[in-house]
XYZ file of C-alpha atoms in Angstrom:
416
model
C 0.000 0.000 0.000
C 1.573 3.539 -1.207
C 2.850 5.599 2.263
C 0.695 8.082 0.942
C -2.181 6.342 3.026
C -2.031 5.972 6.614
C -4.190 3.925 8.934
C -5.516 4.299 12.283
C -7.528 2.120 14.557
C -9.563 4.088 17.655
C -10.237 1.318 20.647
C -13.766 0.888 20.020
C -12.775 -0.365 16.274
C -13.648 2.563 13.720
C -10.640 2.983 11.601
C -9.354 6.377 10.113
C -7.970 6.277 6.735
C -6.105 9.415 5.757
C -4.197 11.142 2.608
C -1.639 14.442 2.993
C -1.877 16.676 0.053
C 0.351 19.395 0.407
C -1.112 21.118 -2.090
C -5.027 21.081 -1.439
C -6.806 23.858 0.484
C -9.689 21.686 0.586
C -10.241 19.161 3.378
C -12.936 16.113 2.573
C -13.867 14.213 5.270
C -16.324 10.854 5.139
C -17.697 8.045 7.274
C -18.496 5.137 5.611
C -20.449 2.360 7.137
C -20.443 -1.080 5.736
C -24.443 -0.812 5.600
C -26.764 -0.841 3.319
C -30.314 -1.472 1.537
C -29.461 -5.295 1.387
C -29.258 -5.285 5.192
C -32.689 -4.726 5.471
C -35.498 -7.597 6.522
C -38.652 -7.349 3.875
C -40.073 -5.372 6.590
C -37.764 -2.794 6.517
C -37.340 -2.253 2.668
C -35.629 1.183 2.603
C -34.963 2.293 6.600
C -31.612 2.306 5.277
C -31.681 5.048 2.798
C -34.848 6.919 5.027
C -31.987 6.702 7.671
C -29.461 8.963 5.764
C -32.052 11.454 5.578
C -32.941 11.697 8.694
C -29.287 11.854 10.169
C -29.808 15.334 9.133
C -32.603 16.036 11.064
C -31.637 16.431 14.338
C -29.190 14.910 16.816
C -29.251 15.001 20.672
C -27.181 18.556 20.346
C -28.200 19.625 17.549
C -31.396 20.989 15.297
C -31.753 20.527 11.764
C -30.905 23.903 11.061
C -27.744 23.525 13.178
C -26.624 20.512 11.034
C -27.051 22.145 7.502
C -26.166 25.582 8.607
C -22.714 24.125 9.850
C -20.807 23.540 7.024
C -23.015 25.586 4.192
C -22.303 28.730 6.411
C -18.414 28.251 5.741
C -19.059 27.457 1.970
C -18.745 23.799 2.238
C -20.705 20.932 1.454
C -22.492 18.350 3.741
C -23.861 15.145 1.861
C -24.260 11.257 1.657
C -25.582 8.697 -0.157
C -27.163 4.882 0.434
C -25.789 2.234 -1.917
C -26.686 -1.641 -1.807
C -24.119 -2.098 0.873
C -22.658 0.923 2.395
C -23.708 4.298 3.604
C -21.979 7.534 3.251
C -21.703 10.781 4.484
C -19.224 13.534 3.621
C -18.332 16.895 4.177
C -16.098 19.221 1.854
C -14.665 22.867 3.726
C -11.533 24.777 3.712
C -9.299 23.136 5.436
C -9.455 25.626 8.220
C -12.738 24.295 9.263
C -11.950 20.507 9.197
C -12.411 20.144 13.295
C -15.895 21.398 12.450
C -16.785 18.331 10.174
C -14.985 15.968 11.916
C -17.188 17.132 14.812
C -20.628 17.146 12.627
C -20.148 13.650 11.433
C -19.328 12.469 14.491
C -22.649 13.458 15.876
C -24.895 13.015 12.924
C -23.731 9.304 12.610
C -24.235 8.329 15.886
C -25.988 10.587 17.818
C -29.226 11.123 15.802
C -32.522 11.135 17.530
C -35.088 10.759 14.280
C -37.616 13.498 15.927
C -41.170 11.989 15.102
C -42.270 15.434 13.073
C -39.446 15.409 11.378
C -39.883 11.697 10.301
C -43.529 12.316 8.966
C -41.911 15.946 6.768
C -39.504 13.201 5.479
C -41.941 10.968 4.830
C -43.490 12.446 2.250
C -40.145 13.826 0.777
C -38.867 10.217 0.445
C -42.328 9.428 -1.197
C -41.777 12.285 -3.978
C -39.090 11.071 -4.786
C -39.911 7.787 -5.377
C -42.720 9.015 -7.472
C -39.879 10.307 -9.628
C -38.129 7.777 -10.115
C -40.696 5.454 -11.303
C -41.656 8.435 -13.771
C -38.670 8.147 -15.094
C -38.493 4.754 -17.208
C -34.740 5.354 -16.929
C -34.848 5.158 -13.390
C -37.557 2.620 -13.230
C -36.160 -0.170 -15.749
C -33.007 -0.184 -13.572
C -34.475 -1.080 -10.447
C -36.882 -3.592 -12.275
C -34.011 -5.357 -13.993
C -32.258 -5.527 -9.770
C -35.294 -7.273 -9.787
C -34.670 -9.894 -12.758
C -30.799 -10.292 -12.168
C -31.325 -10.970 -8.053
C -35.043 -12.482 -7.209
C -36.365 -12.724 -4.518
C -32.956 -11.222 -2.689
C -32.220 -8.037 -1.012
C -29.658 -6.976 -3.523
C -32.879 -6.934 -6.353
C -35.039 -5.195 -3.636
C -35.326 -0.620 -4.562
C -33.114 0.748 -1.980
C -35.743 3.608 -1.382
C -38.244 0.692 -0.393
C -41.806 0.296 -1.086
C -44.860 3.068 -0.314
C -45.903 0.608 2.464
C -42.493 -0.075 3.923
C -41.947 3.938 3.921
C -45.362 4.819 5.120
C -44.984 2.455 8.234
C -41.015 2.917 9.641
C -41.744 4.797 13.351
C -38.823 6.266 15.385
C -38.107 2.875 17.411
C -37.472 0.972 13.690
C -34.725 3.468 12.967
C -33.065 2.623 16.864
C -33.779 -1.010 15.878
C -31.700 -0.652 12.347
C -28.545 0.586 13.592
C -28.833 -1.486 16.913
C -29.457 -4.444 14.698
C -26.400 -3.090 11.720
C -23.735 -0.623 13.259
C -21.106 -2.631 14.081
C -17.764 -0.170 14.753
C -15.263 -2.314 13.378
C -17.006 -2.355 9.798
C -17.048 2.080 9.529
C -14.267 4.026 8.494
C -13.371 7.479 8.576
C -11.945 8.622 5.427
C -10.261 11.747 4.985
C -7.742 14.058 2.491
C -6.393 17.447 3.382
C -3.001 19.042 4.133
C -3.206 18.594 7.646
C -0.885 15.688 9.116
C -1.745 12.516 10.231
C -1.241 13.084 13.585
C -3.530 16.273 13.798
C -5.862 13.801 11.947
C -5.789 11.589 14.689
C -6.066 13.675 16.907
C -9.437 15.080 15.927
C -10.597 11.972 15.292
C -10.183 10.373 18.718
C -11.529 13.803 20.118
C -14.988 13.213 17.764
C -15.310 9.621 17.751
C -13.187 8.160 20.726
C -16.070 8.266 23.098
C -18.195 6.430 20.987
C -19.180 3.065 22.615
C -17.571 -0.105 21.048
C -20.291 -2.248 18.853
C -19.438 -5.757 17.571
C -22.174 -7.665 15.443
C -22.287 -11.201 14.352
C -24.144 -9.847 11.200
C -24.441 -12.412 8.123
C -25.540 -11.229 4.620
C -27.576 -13.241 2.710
C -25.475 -14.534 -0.401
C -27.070 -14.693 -3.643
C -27.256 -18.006 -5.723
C -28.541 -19.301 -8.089
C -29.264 -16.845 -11.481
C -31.516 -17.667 -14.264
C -31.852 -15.425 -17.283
C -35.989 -14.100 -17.854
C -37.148 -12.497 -21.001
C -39.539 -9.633 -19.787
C -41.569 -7.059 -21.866
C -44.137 -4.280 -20.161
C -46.082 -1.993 -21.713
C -45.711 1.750 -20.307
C -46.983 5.378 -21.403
C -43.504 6.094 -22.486
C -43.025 7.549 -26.260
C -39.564 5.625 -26.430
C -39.008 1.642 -25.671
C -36.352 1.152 -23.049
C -34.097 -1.762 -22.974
C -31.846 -3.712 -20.315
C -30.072 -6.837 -21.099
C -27.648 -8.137 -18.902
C -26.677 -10.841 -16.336
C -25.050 -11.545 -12.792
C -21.521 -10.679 -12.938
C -17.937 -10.896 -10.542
C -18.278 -10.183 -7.298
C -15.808 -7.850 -5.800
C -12.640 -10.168 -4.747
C -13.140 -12.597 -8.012
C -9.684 -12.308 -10.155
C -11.321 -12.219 -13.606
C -12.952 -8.296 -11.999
C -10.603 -6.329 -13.305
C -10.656 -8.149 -16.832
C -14.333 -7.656 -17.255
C -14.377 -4.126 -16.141
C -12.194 -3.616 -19.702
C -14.463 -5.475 -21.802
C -17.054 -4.011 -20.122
C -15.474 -0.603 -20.844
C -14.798 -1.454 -24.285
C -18.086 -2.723 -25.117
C -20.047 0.729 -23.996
C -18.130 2.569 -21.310
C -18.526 6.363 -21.517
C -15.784 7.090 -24.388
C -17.549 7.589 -27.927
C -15.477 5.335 -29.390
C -17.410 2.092 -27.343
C -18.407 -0.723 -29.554
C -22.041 0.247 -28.590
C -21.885 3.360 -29.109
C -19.611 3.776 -32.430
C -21.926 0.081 -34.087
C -25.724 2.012 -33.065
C -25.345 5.476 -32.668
C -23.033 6.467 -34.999
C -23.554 4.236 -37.648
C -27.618 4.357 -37.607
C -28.304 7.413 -35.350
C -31.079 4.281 -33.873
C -30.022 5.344 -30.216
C -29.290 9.195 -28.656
C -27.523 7.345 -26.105
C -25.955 3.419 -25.670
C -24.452 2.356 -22.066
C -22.676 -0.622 -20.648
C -21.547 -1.062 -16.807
C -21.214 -3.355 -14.116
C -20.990 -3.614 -10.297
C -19.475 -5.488 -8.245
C -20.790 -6.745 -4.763
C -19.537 -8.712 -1.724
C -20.816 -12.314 -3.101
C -22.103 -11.519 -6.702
C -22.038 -8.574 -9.102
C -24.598 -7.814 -12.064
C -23.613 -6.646 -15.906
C -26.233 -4.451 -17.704
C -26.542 -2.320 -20.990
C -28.809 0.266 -21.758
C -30.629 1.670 -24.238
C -33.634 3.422 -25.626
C -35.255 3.955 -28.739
C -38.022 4.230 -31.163
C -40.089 0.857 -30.991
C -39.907 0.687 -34.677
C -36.162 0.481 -34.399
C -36.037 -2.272 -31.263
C -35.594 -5.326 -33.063
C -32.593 -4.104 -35.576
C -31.039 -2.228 -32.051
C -31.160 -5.961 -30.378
C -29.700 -7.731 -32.921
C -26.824 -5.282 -33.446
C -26.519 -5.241 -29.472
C -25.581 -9.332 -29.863
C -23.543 -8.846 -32.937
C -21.235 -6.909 -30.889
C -21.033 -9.246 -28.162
C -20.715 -12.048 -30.357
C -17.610 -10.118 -31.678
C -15.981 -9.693 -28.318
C -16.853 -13.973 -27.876
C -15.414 -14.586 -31.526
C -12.552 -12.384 -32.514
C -9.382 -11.680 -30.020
C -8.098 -8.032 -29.719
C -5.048 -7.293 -32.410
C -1.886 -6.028 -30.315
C -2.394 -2.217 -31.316
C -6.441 -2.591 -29.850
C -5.459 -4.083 -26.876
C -2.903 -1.592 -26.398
C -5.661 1.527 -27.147
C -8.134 -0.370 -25.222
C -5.632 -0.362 -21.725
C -4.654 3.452 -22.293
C -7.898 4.487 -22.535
C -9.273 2.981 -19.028
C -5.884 3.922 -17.345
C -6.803 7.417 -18.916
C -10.225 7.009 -17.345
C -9.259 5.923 -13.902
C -6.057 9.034 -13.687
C -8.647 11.117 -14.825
C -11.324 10.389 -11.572
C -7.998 10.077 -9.589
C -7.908 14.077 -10.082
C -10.663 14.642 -7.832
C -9.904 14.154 -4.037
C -13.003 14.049 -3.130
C -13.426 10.890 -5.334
C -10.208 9.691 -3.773
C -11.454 10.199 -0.267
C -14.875 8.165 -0.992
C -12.947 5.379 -2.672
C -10.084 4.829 0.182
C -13.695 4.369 2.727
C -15.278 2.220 0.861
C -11.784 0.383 -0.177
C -10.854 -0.493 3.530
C -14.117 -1.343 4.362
C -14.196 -4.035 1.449
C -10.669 -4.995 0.557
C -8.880 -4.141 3.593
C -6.457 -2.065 1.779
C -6.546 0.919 -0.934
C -5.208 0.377 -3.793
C -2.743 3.390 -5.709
C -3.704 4.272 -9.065
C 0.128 2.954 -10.043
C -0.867 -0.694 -8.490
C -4.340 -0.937 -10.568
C -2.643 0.304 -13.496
C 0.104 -3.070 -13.149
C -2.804 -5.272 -12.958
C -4.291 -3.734 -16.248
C -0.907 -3.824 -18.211
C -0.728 -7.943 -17.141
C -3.776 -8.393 -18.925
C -4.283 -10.345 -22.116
C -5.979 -10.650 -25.192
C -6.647 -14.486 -24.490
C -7.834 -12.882 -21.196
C -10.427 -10.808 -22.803
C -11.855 -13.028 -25.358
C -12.031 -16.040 -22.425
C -13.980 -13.746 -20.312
C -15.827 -12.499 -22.950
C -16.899 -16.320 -23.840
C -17.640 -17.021 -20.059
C -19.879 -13.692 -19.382
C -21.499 -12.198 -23.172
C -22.689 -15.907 -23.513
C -26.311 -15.325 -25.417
C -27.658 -18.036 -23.276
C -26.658 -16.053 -20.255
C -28.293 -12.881 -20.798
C -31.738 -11.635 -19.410
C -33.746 -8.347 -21.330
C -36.052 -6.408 -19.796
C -38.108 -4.337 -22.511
C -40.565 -1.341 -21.842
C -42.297 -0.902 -24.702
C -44.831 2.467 -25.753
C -48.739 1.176 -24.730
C -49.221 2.906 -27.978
C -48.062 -0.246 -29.672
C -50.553 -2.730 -30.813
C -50.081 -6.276 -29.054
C -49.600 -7.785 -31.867
C-alpha cells in the first residue's frame, strides 16, 4: 500500500484512513459504514436510505438547522448517499474548518434522535421522490431489472423501499436498524487534506473516541442461483427502453478487473465504445448506448442500456448481440489491446484528479478490501492483462444463453 495512506484504529474499532496533500486547500472528510439497503429484513425495505435522511434532522445537540447551517455557512458541502451495501456521508470545507466536520459527522452518525415530526416531513419527501423515479423509465427499468438479475434477494429489492415499507417505519425501527447493523469495526473514517496525520488523529479520537464499542455477528444473505428471464411491459412512455444483462464478478473474483475492460470497451462512456460507435453512430437508432457493471460482496450484475423508437427495437437488439458475439469470436489485435488499456488507465487518472473521489474510494476500499489500492498498483494489474484474457472472459460472461432483457415498450403499440 503507497505511504501516501495511513491507517488508524480508535479502541472501540472505527478505523481512520487518511491522505496528505500538500497542495489542497480543501479538506474532505467521510464516514463510511459497511451498511446498506441489502441489510434490510422485507419489513424494513428502505430504513436504510430513510436513515441517511434523517441523520440530518436532528441529533441530541443539535437541530436541523444547526446541522445544515454548519458547514453551508463556511461554503462547504455536507452530503451522503445509500448504496446496496454501504452508507456515506461527507463533508467538503476549507481546510481551516476541518475540526468542524470531523465534529458534525461524528454526531450526525451516531448521535441522531429521528424526531417523530421530522420523520412524517420526510416521509413524504422520500415518497416524492420515489414518485420520480418510477416516472422516469430510466430510473424505473433499472431497479426492475435488480429485480430480474437478483429475485427474490435483497440486492434486487429498490433501496428507497416500497410506499408501504416507507409509510410504516416509526422512530423505534430506525433505533432497531442501527442497533441491529452498526457494528464499529465495519465504519471508516476517510479523509484528504493538508493537515498531518497526527492532527488527523487527533481530531478523530476527540470526535469519535467516546463512541461506545459495537461488535455484530451480522451475516448477509449470499445470492445463488441466477436464471436469465425475457420480460416485456407496456408503459406510457413515447420511447421503448431496454436492459439486457446478467449476474456478474463479485468484488474479490480475479477475472474483476478483466471484465471491467471489456465491459469498458463494449459501452463505457468514451464515444469510441463498440455500442456506441456500431448504433449510434452508424444508424443514429439510439441518442444514447451504455454498458456497466458492479461489483458486490458475493455476486455482481452486468447491464446495458438503451432506448429507442419501438420501430427500431428489433434491428437495435440484434446489433446489441452482434457486438457481443464479436468480443466472444474475434481476439483483440496487439495495437487494440494496447488503445483499449490506455484508454481505461486514462479514465481511472482522470477520476484520480478529484480528491473528493479519492477520499470516498479509500472508505469504501478499507471497508471491502482491507487495503486501498494506488492508481500505479491498478494500473500493473491492467498492463498484465491479455488478449486471451479478454476473449475467455468475454466467452464465459457475453454468452447469449446467459443474458436476461427487460423491454418497456410504448402502450401505444398494438399487441400484436
Amino acid at each position: 500500500m503507497d505511504k501516501n495512506y495511513q491507517i488508524h484504529r480508535l479502541a472501540n474499532g472505527i478505523r481512520l484512513i487518511h491522505r496528505q496533500v500538500k497542495t489542497t486547500k480543501l479538506a474532505h472528510c467521510g464516514v463510511v459504514l459497511n451498511v446498506g439497503s441489502r441489510d434490510e429484513t422485507l419489513e424494513q425495505q428502505g430504513i436504510a436510505h430513510f436513515w441517511e435522511h434523517m441523520a440530518f434532522k436532528g441529533t441530541n445537540k443539535r437541530k436541523t438547522y444547526h446541522i445544515l447551517n454548519s458547514i453551508d455557512s463556511v461554503g462547504g458541502e455536507l452530503n451522503a448517499y445509500t448504496s446496496k451495501e454501504k452508507i456515506t456521508f461527507y463533508t467538503s470545507t476549507l481546510v481551516e474548518h476541518f475540526e468542524k466536520s470531523v465534529d458534525i459527522l461524528s454526531d450526525l452518525t451516531f448521535n441522531s434522535n429521528f424526531p417523530e415530526k421530522e420523520i412524517e416531513k420526510e416521509r413524504s419527501v422520500i415518497l416524492e421522490e420515489m414518485s420520480m423515479y418510477k416516472d422516469d423509465p430510466t430510473d424505473a427499468i433499472g431497479d426492475e431489472f435488480d429485480e430480474i438479475i437478483f429475485p427474490n434477494h435483497p440486492l434486487g429489492r429498490n433501496i428507497l423501499g416500497t410506499v408501504d415499507s416507507v409509510n410504516s417505519f416509526q422512530q423505534k425501527d430506525f433505533f432497531n436498524f442501527l442497533e441491529q447493523n452498526v457494528d464499529t469495526h465495519q465504519v471508516v473514517i476517510s479523509s484528504i487534506s493538508n493537515l498531518p496525520f497526527e492532527k488527523v488523529v487527533k481530531l478523530v479520537e476527540k470526535y469519535f473516541g467516546g463512541i461506545k464499542e459495537a461488535k455484530k455477528d451480522r451475516k448477509r444473505e449470499i445470492f445463488t442461483g441466477y436464471k436469465p428471464q425475457f420480460v416485456e411491459r407496456y408503459k406510457p412512455i413515447n420511447s421503448a427502453h431496454v436492459m439486457i444483462g446478467s449476474d456478474a464478478f463479485e468484488m474479490h473474483h480475479p477475472k474483476r478487473l478483466t471484465f471491467f475492460l471489456l465491459t469498458n470497451l463494449l459501452g463505457g462512456p468514451a464515444m469510441n465504445s463498440r455500442l456506441n460507435l456500431g448504433i449510434r453512430e452508424k444508424y443514429g437508432y439510439v441518442y444514447d448506448i451504455s454498458a456497466g457493471s458492479t461489483s458486490y460482496l458475493d455476486s455482481g450484475q452486468f447491464s446495458i442500456y438503451f432506448a429507442t423508437e419501438d420501430k427500431s427495437l428489433s434491428k437495435c437488439l440484434k446489433l446489441v448481440h452482434n457486438e457481443l458475439s464479436k468480443l466472444r469470436d474475434k481476439k483483440l489485435g496487439v495495437q487494440q489491446l494496447r488503445s483499449v488499456k490506455q484508454q481505461i488507465m486514462g479514465q481511472i487518472a482522470m477520476s484520480g484528479e478529484s480528491n473528493l473521489s479519492i477520499m470516498l474510494g479509500m472508505g469504501k476500499a478499507l471497508l471491502d478490501k482491507e487495503k486501498f489500492e494506488t492508481i500505479e498498483e491498478v494500473f500493473q494489474q491492467i498492463k498484465a492483462i491479455s488478449a486471451e484474457d479478454l476473449l475467455e472472459v468475454a466467452n464465459e460472461m457475453f454468452a447469449e444463453e446467459r443474458m436476461s432483457t427487460l423491454i418497456y415498450h410504448p402502450e401505444l403499440k398494438s399487441h400484436s
